Short mmCIF file of C-alpha atoms in Angstrom, two decimals:
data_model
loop_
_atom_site.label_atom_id
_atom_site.label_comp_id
_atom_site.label_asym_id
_atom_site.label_seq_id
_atom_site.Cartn_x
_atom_site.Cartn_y
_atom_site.Cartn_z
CA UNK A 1 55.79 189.41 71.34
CA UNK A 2 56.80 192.82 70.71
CA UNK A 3 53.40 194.31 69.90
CA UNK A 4 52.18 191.69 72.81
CA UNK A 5 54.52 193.92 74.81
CA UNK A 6 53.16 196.97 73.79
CA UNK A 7 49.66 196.21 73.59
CA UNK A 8 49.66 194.97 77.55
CA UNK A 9 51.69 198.39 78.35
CA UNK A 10 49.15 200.96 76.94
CA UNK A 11 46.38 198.96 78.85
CA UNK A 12 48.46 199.09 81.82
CA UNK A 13 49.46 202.57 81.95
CA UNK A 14 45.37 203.22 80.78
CA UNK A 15 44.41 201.70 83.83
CA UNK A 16 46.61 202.96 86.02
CA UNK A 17 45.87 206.74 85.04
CA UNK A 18 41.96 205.89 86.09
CA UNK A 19 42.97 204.04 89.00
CA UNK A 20 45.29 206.87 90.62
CA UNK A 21 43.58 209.75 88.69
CA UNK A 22 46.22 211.23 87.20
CA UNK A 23 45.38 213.72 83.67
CA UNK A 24 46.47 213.07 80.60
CA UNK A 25 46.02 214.57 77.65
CA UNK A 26 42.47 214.39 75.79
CA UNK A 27 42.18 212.52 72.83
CA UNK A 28 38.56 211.83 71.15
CA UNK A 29 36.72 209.28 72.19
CA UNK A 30 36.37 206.95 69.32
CA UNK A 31 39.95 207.23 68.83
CA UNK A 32 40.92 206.58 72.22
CA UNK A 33 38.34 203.32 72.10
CA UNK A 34 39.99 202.26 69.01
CA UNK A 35 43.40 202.70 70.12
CA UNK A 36 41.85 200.72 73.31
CA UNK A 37 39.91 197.72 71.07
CA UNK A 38 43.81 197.68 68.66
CA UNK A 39 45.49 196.73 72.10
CA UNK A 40 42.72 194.46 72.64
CA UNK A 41 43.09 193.11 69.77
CA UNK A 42 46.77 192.99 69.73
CA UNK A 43 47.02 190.92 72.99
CA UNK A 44 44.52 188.52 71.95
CA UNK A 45 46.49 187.68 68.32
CA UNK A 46 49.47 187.90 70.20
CA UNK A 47 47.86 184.95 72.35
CA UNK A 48 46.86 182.90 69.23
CA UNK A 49 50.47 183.50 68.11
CA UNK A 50 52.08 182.45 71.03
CA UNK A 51 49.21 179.41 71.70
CA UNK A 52 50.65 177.77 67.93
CA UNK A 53 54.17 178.19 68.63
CA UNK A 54 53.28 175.73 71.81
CA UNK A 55 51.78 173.63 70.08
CA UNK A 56 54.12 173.59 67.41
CA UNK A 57 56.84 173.27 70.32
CA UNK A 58 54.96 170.51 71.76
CA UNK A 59 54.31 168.65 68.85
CA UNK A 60 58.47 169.10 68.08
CA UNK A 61 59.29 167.70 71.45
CA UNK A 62 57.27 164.63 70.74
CA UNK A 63 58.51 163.67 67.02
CA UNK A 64 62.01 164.03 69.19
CA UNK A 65 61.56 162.07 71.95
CA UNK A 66 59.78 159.02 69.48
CA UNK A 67 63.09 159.45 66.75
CA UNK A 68 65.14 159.07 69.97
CA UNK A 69 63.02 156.22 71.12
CA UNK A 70 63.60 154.53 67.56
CA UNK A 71 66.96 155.10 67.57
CA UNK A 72 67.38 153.81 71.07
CA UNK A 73 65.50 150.18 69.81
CA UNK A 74 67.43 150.26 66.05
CA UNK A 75 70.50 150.48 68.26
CA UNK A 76 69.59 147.30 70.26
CA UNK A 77 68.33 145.54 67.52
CA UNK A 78 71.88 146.17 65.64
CA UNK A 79 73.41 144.64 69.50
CA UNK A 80 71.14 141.95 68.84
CA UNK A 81 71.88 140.76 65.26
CA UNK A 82 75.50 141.79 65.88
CA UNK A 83 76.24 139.28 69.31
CA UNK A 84 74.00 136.14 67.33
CA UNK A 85 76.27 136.86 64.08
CA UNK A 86 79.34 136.43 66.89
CA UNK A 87 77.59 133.49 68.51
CA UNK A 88 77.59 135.15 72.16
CA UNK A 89 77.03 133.37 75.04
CA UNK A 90 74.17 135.04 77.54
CA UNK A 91 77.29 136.16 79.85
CA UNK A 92 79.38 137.64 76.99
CA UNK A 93 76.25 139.43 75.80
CA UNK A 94 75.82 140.81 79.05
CA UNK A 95 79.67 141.86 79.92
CA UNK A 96 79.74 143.37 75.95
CA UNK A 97 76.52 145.28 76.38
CA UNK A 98 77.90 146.36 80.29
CA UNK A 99 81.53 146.74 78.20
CA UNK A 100 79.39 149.32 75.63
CA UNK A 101 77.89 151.29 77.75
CA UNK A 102 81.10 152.38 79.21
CA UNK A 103 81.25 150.73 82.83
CA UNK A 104 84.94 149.43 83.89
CA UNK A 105 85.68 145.68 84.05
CA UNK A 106 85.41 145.91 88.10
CA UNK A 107 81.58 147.22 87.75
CA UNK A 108 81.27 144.58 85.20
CA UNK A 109 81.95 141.92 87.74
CA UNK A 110 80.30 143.64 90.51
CA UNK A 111 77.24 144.05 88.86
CA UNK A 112 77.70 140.61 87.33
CA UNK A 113 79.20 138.87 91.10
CA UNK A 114 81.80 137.55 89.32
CA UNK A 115 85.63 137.96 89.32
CA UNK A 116 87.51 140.57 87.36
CA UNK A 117 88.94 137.46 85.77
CA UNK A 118 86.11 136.19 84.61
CA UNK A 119 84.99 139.55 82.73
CA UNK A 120 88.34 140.20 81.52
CA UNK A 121 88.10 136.45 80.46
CA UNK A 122 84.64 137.21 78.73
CA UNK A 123 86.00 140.45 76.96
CA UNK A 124 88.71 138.55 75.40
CA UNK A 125 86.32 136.16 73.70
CA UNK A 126 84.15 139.21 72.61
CA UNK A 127 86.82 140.81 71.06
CA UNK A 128 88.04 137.72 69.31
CA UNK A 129 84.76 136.56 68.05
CA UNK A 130 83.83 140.21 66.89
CA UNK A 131 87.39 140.55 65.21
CA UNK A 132 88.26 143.43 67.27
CA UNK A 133 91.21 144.32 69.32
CA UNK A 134 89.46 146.24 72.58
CA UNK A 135 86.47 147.99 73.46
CA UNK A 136 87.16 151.42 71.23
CA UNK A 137 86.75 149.06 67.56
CA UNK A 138 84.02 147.48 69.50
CA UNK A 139 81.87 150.64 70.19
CA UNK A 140 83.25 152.26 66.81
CA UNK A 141 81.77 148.89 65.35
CA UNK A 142 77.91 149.89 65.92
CA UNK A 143 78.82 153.39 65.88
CA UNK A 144 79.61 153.26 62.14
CA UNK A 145 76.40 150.67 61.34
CA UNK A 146 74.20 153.19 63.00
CA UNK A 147 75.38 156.34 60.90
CA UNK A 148 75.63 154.11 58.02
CA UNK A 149 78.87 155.63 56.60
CA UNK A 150 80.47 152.04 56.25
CA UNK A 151 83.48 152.61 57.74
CA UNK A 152 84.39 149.42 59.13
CA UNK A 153 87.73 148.62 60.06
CA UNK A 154 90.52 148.46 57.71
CA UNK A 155 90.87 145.24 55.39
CA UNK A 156 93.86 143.27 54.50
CA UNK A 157 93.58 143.72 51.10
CA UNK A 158 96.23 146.10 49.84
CA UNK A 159 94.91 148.79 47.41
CA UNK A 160 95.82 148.49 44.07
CA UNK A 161 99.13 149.92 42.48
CA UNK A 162 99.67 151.00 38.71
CA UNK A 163 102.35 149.39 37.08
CA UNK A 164 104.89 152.76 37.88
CA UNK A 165 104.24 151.90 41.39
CA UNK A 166 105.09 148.66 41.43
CA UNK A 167 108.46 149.18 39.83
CA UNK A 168 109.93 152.06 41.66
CA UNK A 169 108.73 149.24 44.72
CA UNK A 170 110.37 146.59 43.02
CA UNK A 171 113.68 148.95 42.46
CA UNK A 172 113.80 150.13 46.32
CA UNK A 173 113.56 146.33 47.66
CA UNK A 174 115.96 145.44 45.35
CA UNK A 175 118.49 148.28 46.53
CA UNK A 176 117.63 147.77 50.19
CA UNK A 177 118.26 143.96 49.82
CA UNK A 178 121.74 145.37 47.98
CA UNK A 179 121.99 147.94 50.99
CA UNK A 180 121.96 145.60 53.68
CA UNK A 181 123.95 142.90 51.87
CA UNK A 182 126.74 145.10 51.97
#
């Protein structure tokens, strides 16, 4: 861009000297036409240059705009499996997909012409069938399938103890049941 830069100012300033007639100072001929023909040159690379970084641009844009378009139809297919593995009704599916996308329960029911009731209703069985407590784990649910990091919410299963563990538990039960005896 630089020499692009350059290049277009020398022919500039060369025309503008014949133009307006102003001197400047002689130079030989054949080096003044190659100095003219290395601008030429220069704009016309520069050109190229700039013509492959478009298309390269171009071509960029597009693989974005198709990985977004993929990602956009993995997410819904995840939606998909995830409200048949919950056994959704078409309403729930609706108010969770409306409930996921971030609108409040009374644009739920206005875009649904139904009572807040009825959503709120709706969102309660969503949550229960999807073993969730509100919208956040619900959202965080398909967040965490999509980036495939498994972190799914926490399990009931306690994590396991070595056997020094379990006895300086065992010992601190035992002198809490003591404690509050007393």
């Amino acid at each position: 861009m630089a020499v692009q830069m350059a290049c277009g100012l020398f022919l500039s300033w060369d025309m503008a000297t014949s133009l307006l007639g102003i001197q400047t100072a002689p130079i030989a001929w054949v080096w003044y036409e190659l100095v003219q023909l290395g601008a030429v040159v220069g704009l016309i690379l520069g050109t190229a240059v700039s013509a492959m970084l478009l298309v390269r641009s171009v071509r960029g844009r597009r693989e974005a705009e198709r990985s977004l378009r993929l990602a956009s139809g993995a997410f819904m297919e995840v939606l998909a499996e995830r409200f048949d593995d919950w056994a959704l009704t078409p309403a729930e599916r609706d108010v969770a997909l409306f409930a996921i996308k971030g609108l409040s329960t009374a644009e739920i029911a206005a875009l649904r012409s139904t009572s807040e009731g009825t959503v709120k209703a709706q969102t309660a069985a969503i949550y229960r069938k999807a073993g969730v407590s509100g919208r956040p784990q619900l959202l965080s649910l398909f967040i965490d399938e999509l980036m495939g990091d498994g972190l799914a919410l926490p399990t009931e299963t306690p994590p396991q103890s070595s056997s020094e563990d379990l006895a300086a538990q065992a010992s601190r039960t035992e002198s809490g049941t003591i404690s509050s005896a007393r």
